[in-house]
Coordinates of C-alpha atoms and ligand atoms in Angstrom, one line a residue:
M1121 CA 45.4 84.6 141.6
I1122 CA 45.2 84.9 137.9
E1123 CA 43.3 87.9 136.6
C1124 CA 41.4 88.5 133.4
D1125 CA 38.6 90.6 132.0
V1126 CA 36.4 87.8 130.7
L1127 CA 36.5 84.2 131.9
V1128 CA 34.7 81.7 129.7
V1129 CA 33.8 78.3 131.3
G1130 CA 33.6 75.7 128.6
C1131 CA 35.3 75.5 125.2
G1132 CA 32.6 73.9 123.2
P1133 CA 31.1 75.9 120.2
A1134 CA 29.4 78.5 122.5
G1135 CA 32.5 79.0 124.7
A1136 CA 35.0 79.2 121.9
S1137 CA 32.9 81.6 120.0
A1138 CA 32.3 83.8 123.0
A1139 CA 36.1 83.8 123.8
R1140 CA 36.8 84.8 120.2
A1141 CA 34.3 87.6 120.2
A1142 CA 35.4 89.1 123.6
A1143 CA 39.1 88.8 122.6
T1144 CA 38.4 90.5 119.3
M1145 CA 36.9 93.4 121.2
G1146 CA 40.2 93.7 123.1
A1147 CA 39.3 92.0 126.4
K1148 CA 41.9 89.8 128.2
V1149 CA 40.1 86.5 127.9
I1150 CA 40.7 83.1 129.5
C1151 CA 38.7 80.1 128.4
I1152 CA 38.9 77.0 130.5
D1153 CA 37.6 73.5 129.7
K1154 CA 37.7 70.4 131.9
K1155 CA 38.5 68.2 128.9
K1156 CA 42.1 67.4 128.4
E1157 CA 41.8 68.1 124.7
V1158 CA 39.3 70.5 123.1
G1159 CA 36.4 68.5 121.4
V1160 CA 37.3 65.1 122.9
P1161 CA 35.3 63.0 123.6
V1162 CA 32.8 63.9 120.9
Q1163 CA 29.2 63.6 122.2
C1164 CA 27.2 64.6 119.2
A1165 CA 25.6 63.4 116.0
E1166 CA 27.6 66.1 114.1
G1167 CA 24.9 67.3 111.7
I1168 CA 24.6 71.0 110.8
G1169 CA 21.9 72.7 108.7
S1170 CA 23.0 75.0 105.8
Y1171 CA 20.0 77.3 106.5
L1172 CA 21.9 78.7 109.6
F1173 CA 25.1 79.6 107.6
P1174 CA 24.0 83.2 106.9
Y1175 CA 23.7 83.9 110.6
L1176 CA 27.2 82.8 111.5
P1177 CA 29.7 85.5 112.6
F1178 CA 32.3 83.9 110.3
K1179 CA 32.5 81.4 107.5
I1180 CA 33.0 77.7 108.0
P1181 CA 35.9 76.6 105.7
K1182 CA 35.0 73.9 103.2
H1183 CA 37.3 71.3 104.6
Q1184 CA 35.2 71.3 107.8
L1185 CA 32.1 70.2 105.9
K1186 CA 32.9 66.5 105.7
W1187 CA 29.8 64.9 104.2
R1188 CA 26.9 66.4 102.2
I1189 CA 23.4 65.9 103.4
D1190 CA 20.6 66.3 100.9
G1191 CA 17.7 65.9 103.2
I1192 CA 16.0 63.7 105.8
R1193 CA 14.2 60.4 105.4
F1194 CA 11.5 60.0 108.0
W1195 CA 10.2 56.6 109.1
V1196 CA 7.1 55.7 111.1
D1197 CA 5.5 52.3 111.5
G1198 CA 6.7 51.0 108.2
V1199 CA 6.1 54.2 106.2
E1200 CA 8.9 56.2 104.8
I1201 CA 8.8 59.8 103.4
E1202 CA 11.6 62.1 102.3
R1203 CA 12.2 65.8 102.6
K1204 CA 14.9 67.3 100.4
G1205 CA 16.4 70.6 99.4
G1206 CA 16.4 74.0 101.2
F1207 CA 15.9 73.8 104.9
W1208 CA 16.6 70.0 104.9
T1209 CA 20.1 70.2 103.5
G1210 CA 23.3 70.4 105.4
Y1211 CA 26.5 68.6 106.3
T1212 CA 28.1 66.2 108.7
I1213 CA 31.1 67.7 110.4
N1214 CA 33.8 66.2 112.6
R1215 CA 33.0 67.7 116.0
K1216 CA 36.5 67.1 117.3
L1217 CA 38.1 69.1 114.4
F1218 CA 35.3 71.6 114.3
D1219 CA 35.6 72.5 118.1
L1220 CA 39.4 72.6 117.7
W1221 CA 39.1 75.0 114.7
L1222 CA 36.8 77.2 116.8
S1223 CA 39.3 77.2 119.7
H1224 CA 42.1 78.2 117.2
L1225 CA 40.0 81.2 116.1
A1226 CA 39.6 82.2 119.7
K1227 CA 43.4 81.8 120.3
K1228 CA 44.2 83.8 117.1
A1229 CA 42.0 86.6 118.4
G1230 CA 44.1 86.6 121.6
A1231 CA 42.1 84.4 124.0
R1232 CA 44.0 82.0 126.3
I1233 CA 42.6 78.5 126.1
V1234 CA 43.3 76.4 129.1
T1235 CA 42.3 72.7 128.9
G1236 CA 42.3 70.1 131.7
T1237 CA 40.9 72.8 134.0
E1238 CA 37.5 72.3 135.7
F1239 CA 35.4 75.1 137.2
V1240 CA 34.5 74.1 140.7
S1241 CA 33.0 77.1 142.6
L1242 CA 32.2 80.7 142.3
D1243 CA 33.0 83.3 145.0
K1244 CA 31.2 86.6 145.0
M1245 CA 30.4 86.4 141.3
S1246 CA 33.9 87.5 140.3
S1247 CA 36.4 85.0 141.5
I1248 CA 36.2 81.4 140.5
H1249 CA 37.9 78.3 141.9
C1250 CA 39.0 75.6 139.6
I1251 CA 41.2 72.5 139.5
S1252 CA 43.8 72.2 136.9
K1253 CA 45.9 69.0 136.7
G1254 CA 45.3 68.3 140.4
R1255 CA 46.2 71.9 141.5
N1256 CA 43.7 74.4 142.9
I1257 CA 43.6 77.7 141.0
E1258 CA 41.8 81.0 141.6
I1259 CA 40.9 83.1 138.6
S1260 CA 39.5 86.6 139.1
A1261 CA 37.4 88.0 136.2
K1262 CA 35.3 91.1 135.6
A1263 CA 32.8 89.1 133.6
I1264 CA 32.1 85.4 133.3
V1265 CA 30.5 83.4 130.5
A1266 CA 28.9 80.1 131.5
A1267 CA 29.2 78.0 128.4
D1268 CA 29.5 74.7 130.2
G1269 CA 26.7 72.8 128.5
S1270 CA 23.6 70.8 129.5
E1271 CA 24.7 70.1 133.1
S1272 CA 26.1 73.6 133.8
R1273 CA 28.1 73.6 137.0
V1274 CA 28.1 77.4 136.9
L1275 CA 24.3 77.5 137.0
K1276 CA 24.4 74.9 139.8
E1277 CA 26.8 77.0 141.8
L1278 CA 24.5 80.0 141.3
G1279 CA 21.6 77.9 142.6
E1280 CA 19.9 78.5 139.2
Y1281 CA 20.0 75.1 137.7
N1282 CA 16.4 74.0 138.2
P1283 CA 15.2 71.6 135.4
K1284 CA 11.6 70.3 135.4
P1285 CA 11.1 66.6 134.4
G1286 CA 11.8 66.4 130.7
D1287 CA 14.0 69.5 130.4
V1288 CA 17.2 67.5 130.5
G1289 CA 16.9 64.2 128.6
E1290 CA 19.2 61.5 127.5
V1291 CA 20.7 60.8 124.0
Y1292 CA 22.2 57.3 123.9
S1293 CA 24.4 57.2 120.8
W1294 CA 27.2 55.4 119.0
E1295 CA 29.3 56.1 116.0
M1296 CA 29.0 52.9 113.8
N1297 CA 31.3 51.7 111.1
G1298 CA 30.8 49.1 108.4
V1299 CA 27.1 50.0 108.0
K1300 CA 25.2 49.7 104.7
L1301 CA 23.1 52.8 104.4
G1302 CA 20.1 52.8 102.1
A1303 CA 20.7 56.5 101.2
P1304 CA 24.1 57.7 102.4
N1305 CA 23.3 61.4 101.8
L1306 CA 20.1 61.4 103.8
E1307 CA 19.7 61.7 107.5
Q1308 CA 17.1 59.3 108.9
I1309 CA 14.7 60.0 111.8
Y1310 CA 12.5 57.2 113.2
A1311 CA 9.5 57.6 115.5
G1312 CA 7.5 54.9 117.3
E1313 CA 6.8 53.2 120.6
F1314 CA 10.5 52.4 121.0
A1315 CA 11.2 56.1 121.7
P1316 CA 8.3 57.6 123.7
G1317 CA 8.5 61.4 123.4
G1318 CA 11.6 61.3 121.3
Y1319 CA 13.1 59.6 118.2
G1320 CA 15.8 57.5 116.8
Y1321 CA 18.3 58.8 114.3
I1322 CA 20.9 57.7 111.8
F1323 CA 23.1 60.5 110.6
P1324 CA 25.6 59.4 107.9
K1325 CA 29.3 60.4 108.2
S1326 CA 30.2 58.6 105.0
K1327 CA 28.9 55.7 102.8
K1328 CA 29.8 53.2 105.5
S1329 CA 29.7 55.1 108.8
A1330 CA 27.1 57.0 110.8
N1331 CA 26.1 58.4 114.1
V1332 CA 23.2 56.4 115.5
G1333 CA 21.2 57.3 118.5
V1334 CA 17.9 57.6 120.4
G1335 CA 17.0 60.8 122.1
I1336 CA 14.5 60.6 125.0
P1337 CA 13.4 63.7 127.0
L1338 CA 12.0 61.7 129.9
P1339 CA 13.5 58.3 130.0
K1340 CA 11.7 55.7 132.2
K1341 CA 14.5 53.1 131.9
D1342 CA 18.2 52.7 131.0
P1343 CA 18.6 54.7 127.8
Q1344 CA 20.5 51.9 126.2
E1345 CA 17.3 49.8 126.3
Y1346 CA 15.6 52.3 123.9
F1347 CA 18.6 52.0 121.6
E1348 CA 18.5 48.2 121.5
Q1349 CA 14.7 48.4 120.8
F1350 CA 15.5 50.8 117.9
F1351 CA 17.7 48.1 116.4
E1352 CA 14.7 45.8 116.3
I1353 CA 13.1 47.9 113.5
S1354 CA 13.7 45.9 110.3
S1355 CA 15.0 48.8 108.1
V1356 CA 17.4 49.8 110.9
K1357 CA 18.6 46.2 111.4
K1358 CA 19.0 45.9 107.6
Q1359 CA 21.3 48.9 107.4
L1360 CA 23.2 48.7 110.7
G1361 CA 23.0 45.0 111.6
R1362 CA 26.5 44.2 110.3
G1363 CA 28.0 47.4 111.5
K1364 CA 30.3 47.8 114.5
R1365 CA 29.7 50.3 117.4
T1366 CA 33.0 52.0 117.6
I1367 CA 32.7 55.2 119.7
E1368 CA 30.1 55.9 122.3
K1369 CA 28.7 59.4 122.0
S1370 CA 25.9 59.5 124.6
K1371 CA 25.2 62.5 126.7
K1372 CA 22.5 64.4 128.6
E1373 CA 20.8 67.0 126.4
I1374 CA 18.6 70.1 126.9
W1375 CA 15.0 70.0 125.9
G1376 CA 13.7 72.9 128.0
D1377 CA 14.9 75.8 130.2
V1378 CA 17.0 74.8 133.2
S1379 CA 17.3 78.4 134.4
K1380 CA 15.0 81.4 134.3
K1381 CA 17.5 83.9 133.1
W1382 CA 20.5 84.2 130.8
I1383 CA 22.2 86.9 132.9
Y1384 CA 23.0 86.8 136.6
D1385 CA 24.9 89.9 137.5
N1386 CA 28.2 89.6 135.7
V1387 CA 27.6 86.0 134.6
I1388 CA 26.2 85.4 131.1
V1389 CA 24.8 82.0 130.3
V1390 CA 25.1 80.7 126.7
G1391 CA 24.6 77.7 124.4
D1392 CA 23.1 74.5 125.8
A1393 CA 23.2 75.9 129.4
A1394 CA 20.8 78.6 128.2
N1395 CA 18.6 76.1 126.2
Q1396 CA 19.8 77.7 123.0
N1397 CA 19.3 74.7 120.7
L1398 CA 16.6 74.4 118.1
K1399 CA 13.9 71.8 118.4
P1400 CA 12.6 69.4 117.3
F1401 CA 16.0 68.2 116.0
I1402 CA 18.0 69.5 119.1
E1403 CA 20.2 71.4 116.7
G1404 CA 22.7 73.2 118.9
I1405 CA 26.1 73.4 117.3
L1406 CA 25.6 76.4 115.0
P1407 CA 23.1 78.2 117.3
A1408 CA 25.8 77.9 120.0
V1409 CA 28.4 79.6 117.7
I1410 CA 25.9 82.4 116.9
S1411 CA 24.8 83.0 120.5
G1412 CA 28.3 82.6 121.8
N1413 CA 29.4 85.5 119.6
I1414 CA 26.7 87.7 121.1
A1415 CA 27.5 86.6 124.7
G1416 CA 31.2 87.2 124.2
E1417 CA 30.6 90.8 123.0
L1418 CA 28.2 91.4 125.9
A1419 CA 30.6 90.0 128.4
C1420 CA 33.2 92.4 127.1
L1421 CA 30.8 95.3 127.7
N1422 CA 30.1 93.9 131.2
A1423 CA 33.8 93.7 132.0
S1424 CA 34.2 97.3 131.0
G1425 CA 31.5 98.2 133.6
Q1426 CA 28.7 98.9 131.1
G1427 CA 26.2 96.6 132.9
V1428 CA 24.4 94.5 130.3
Q1429 CA 20.7 93.8 130.6
E1430 CA 18.9 90.5 130.0
R1431 CA 16.6 92.2 127.5
Q1432 CA 19.6 93.4 125.4
Y1433 CA 20.9 89.9 125.2
R1434 CA 17.5 88.4 124.2
N1435 CA 17.0 91.2 121.6
E1436 CA 20.4 90.6 120.0
L1437 CA 19.7 86.9 119.7
K1438 CA 16.2 87.6 118.5
K1439 CA 17.6 89.8 115.7
R1440 CA 19.6 86.8 114.4
L1441 CA 17.7 83.7 115.2
G1442 CA 14.3 85.0 116.5
Q1443 CA 12.2 83.3 113.9
H1444 CA 14.0 80.0 114.4
F1445 CA 13.7 80.1 118.2
D1446 CA 10.0 81.1 118.0
A1447 CA 9.4 78.1 115.7
S1448 CA 11.4 75.9 118.1
A1449 CA 9.3 77.0 121.1
E1450 CA 6.1 76.4 119.2
A1451 CA 7.4 73.0 118.0
M1452 CA 8.0 71.9 121.7
A1453 CA 4.5 73.0 122.7
V1454 CA 2.9 71.1 119.8
I1455 CA 5.1 68.0 120.3
E1456 CA 4.2 67.9 124.1
K1457 CA 0.6 68.0 123.1
I1458 CA 0.9 65.3 120.5
F1459 CA 2.6 62.9 122.9
R1460 CA -0.2 63.4 125.5
L1461 CA -2.5 61.7 123.0
K1462 CA -3.3 58.0 123.4
G1463 CA -2.6 55.2 120.8
K1464 CA -0.1 54.7 118.0
S1465 CA -1.4 57.5 115.8
K1466 CA 0.6 60.1 117.9
Y1467 CA 3.8 58.8 116.3
V1468 CA 2.4 59.4 112.8
L1469 CA 1.2 62.9 113.8
F1470 CA 4.6 63.6 115.3
T1471 CA 6.4 62.5 112.1
G1472 CA 3.9 64.5 110.0
F1473 CA 4.6 67.6 112.1
I1474 CA 8.4 67.5 112.4
S1475 CA 8.7 66.7 108.7
Q1476 CA 6.5 69.8 108.1
V1477 CA 4.0 67.7 106.1
F1478 CA 1.2 68.3 108.6
G1479 CA 0.9 72.0 109.3
V1480 CA 0.2 73.0 112.9
E1481 CA -3.3 74.4 111.8
K1482 CA -4.3 71.0 110.6
L1483 CA -3.2 69.0 113.6
Q1484 CA -6.4 69.3 115.7
Q1485 CA -8.5 68.0 112.8
L1486 CA -6.0 65.2 112.1
E1487 CA -6.2 64.0 115.8
A1488 CA -9.5 62.3 115.0
C1489 CA -7.9 60.1 112.3
T1490 CA -6.7 56.5 112.8
S1491 CA -3.1 55.6 112.4
T1492 CA -3.8 54.0 109.1
E1493 CA -5.6 57.1 107.8
L1494 CA -2.8 59.3 109.0
K1495 CA -0.1 57.2 107.3
R1496 CA -2.0 57.4 104.0
K1497 CA -2.3 61.2 104.3
L1498 CA 1.4 61.4 105.2
M1499 CA 2.4 59.6 102.0
E1500 CA -0.1 61.5 99.8
L1501 CA 1.0 65.0 101.1
A1502 CA 4.8 64.4 101.4
Ligands
FAD2914 C1 24.3 62.8 121.5 C2 24.0 64.2 121.0 C3 23.9 64.4 119.7 C4 23.7 65.7 119.2 N1 23.7 65.9 117.8 C5 23.6 67.2 117.3 C6 23.7 67.4 115.9 O1 23.8 66.5 115.1 N2 23.6 68.7 115.5 C7 23.5 69.7 116.4 O2 23.5 70.9 115.9 N3 23.5 69.5 117.7 C8 23.5 68.3 118.2 N4 23.5 68.1 119.6 C9 23.5 69.3 120.4 C10 24.9 69.9 120.5 O3 25.9 69.0 120.7 C11 24.9 71.0 121.6 O4 23.7 71.8 121.4 C12 26.1 71.9 121.5 O5 27.3 71.1 121.7 C13 26.1 73.0 122.5 O6 27.3 73.7 122.6 P1 27.8 74.3 123.9 O7 29.1 74.9 123.6 O8 26.7 75.1 124.6 O9 28.0 73.0 124.9 P2 29.0 71.8 124.8 O10 29.3 71.5 123.4 O11 28.4 70.7 125.7 O12 30.3 72.4 125.5 C14 30.4 72.6 126.9 C15 31.9 72.5 127.3 O13 32.0 72.9 128.6 C16 32.9 72.0 129.3 N5 32.6 72.0 130.7 C17 31.5 71.5 131.3 N6 31.6 71.6 132.6 C18 32.8 72.2 132.9 C19 33.4 72.7 134.1 N7 32.8 72.5 135.3 N8 34.6 73.3 134.0 C20 35.2 73.4 132.7 N9 34.6 73.1 131.6 C21 33.4 72.5 131.7 C22 32.7 70.7 128.6 O14 33.9 69.9 128.7 C23 32.4 71.1 127.1 O15 33.6 71.1 126.4 C24 23.7 66.8 120.1 C25 23.7 66.6 121.4 C26 23.9 65.3 121.9 C27 24.1 65.0 123.4

């Protein structure tokens, strides 16, 4: 039996950040991950928004910021608009190197990172059973952080993983090389019938490489079929047609709450497992680092017997990212409503809304417009 104060399950951005924070406060921390190597395989489009930098618990070194992003180009039914500057700017990172860097920060703070070790079951909320390199291991911890992502086994073990249809969707994605991007410093978001309820994306990694994918909250067929349909769009084909799919990066992703609470006794849930990514762009890397820092500090308090309350956790996160999570929840409600509309115009409304060209207060009025009228307005106002 191995003993520690805080056991973190998952060494993604949320787990590594939680492990770092708890170890910094003096706790004996073990962070396990089922992956053999931290950050591998990468299952992400690797985009981060600069607007979140001020909320981070530490600075991201320049060498982690691999490719500059000046904005987003939105496409719907042959119409293209661009949003640049401020909120729309950011970087493409290399998730493998980024996650590794975060795990090094945790290690430097004193946490023990143990890879190739899978959480299997939980006994009386304090002792966990895992399998490491074929061997059974028991770890006893005073507090546990569940940072094990969109299909959280910790939540499943607790009987608290209860997604409704659409809460856990699919992102079918590939890294592509040898592509010919129209604007290599702009991300691209595509909406249309090929992606009901979701969208296609091209996130550049360099002039000639990009992460390309389609995210669907409620897939009705094999996710790859949506992706192949995405490639039928002429501007997609033109840019990517000669490129090679090199690394598959598909994964399930969180669109809604899979559990009611973020704290179950001495277990604190964080990151994707707690639906802490920002919609509509399912931006979860930096929010996971920020919430991971909070969860790690609270887990440390939990381990020292100071019983942490759900409200305290939510308030701490609200202080940092409250406005962004409020906007995210509102966006989800609006998008669900838009996608309940009939006809093609919903894709234009969706694009207008997520590009922040159509304000939420105007949407009801705009619902009466035809697709052609909406496209004209979109171009006029962008
Ligand atoms: C295809 C795709 C593209 C995305 N693109 C972007 C993007 O461009 N920008 C952005 O900000 N966000 C993006 N996201 C979302 C982002 O990846 C997540 O929000 C973020 O990774 C959440 O971090 P996390 O630490 O909570 O979970 P994860 O990064 O999923 O980490 C969870 C860790 O837990 C480990 N684990 C799971 N189960 C166990 C177990 N039983 N035992 C031990 N370890 C376990 C996993 O191996 C993993 O390392 C994307 C998501 C997907 C699927």
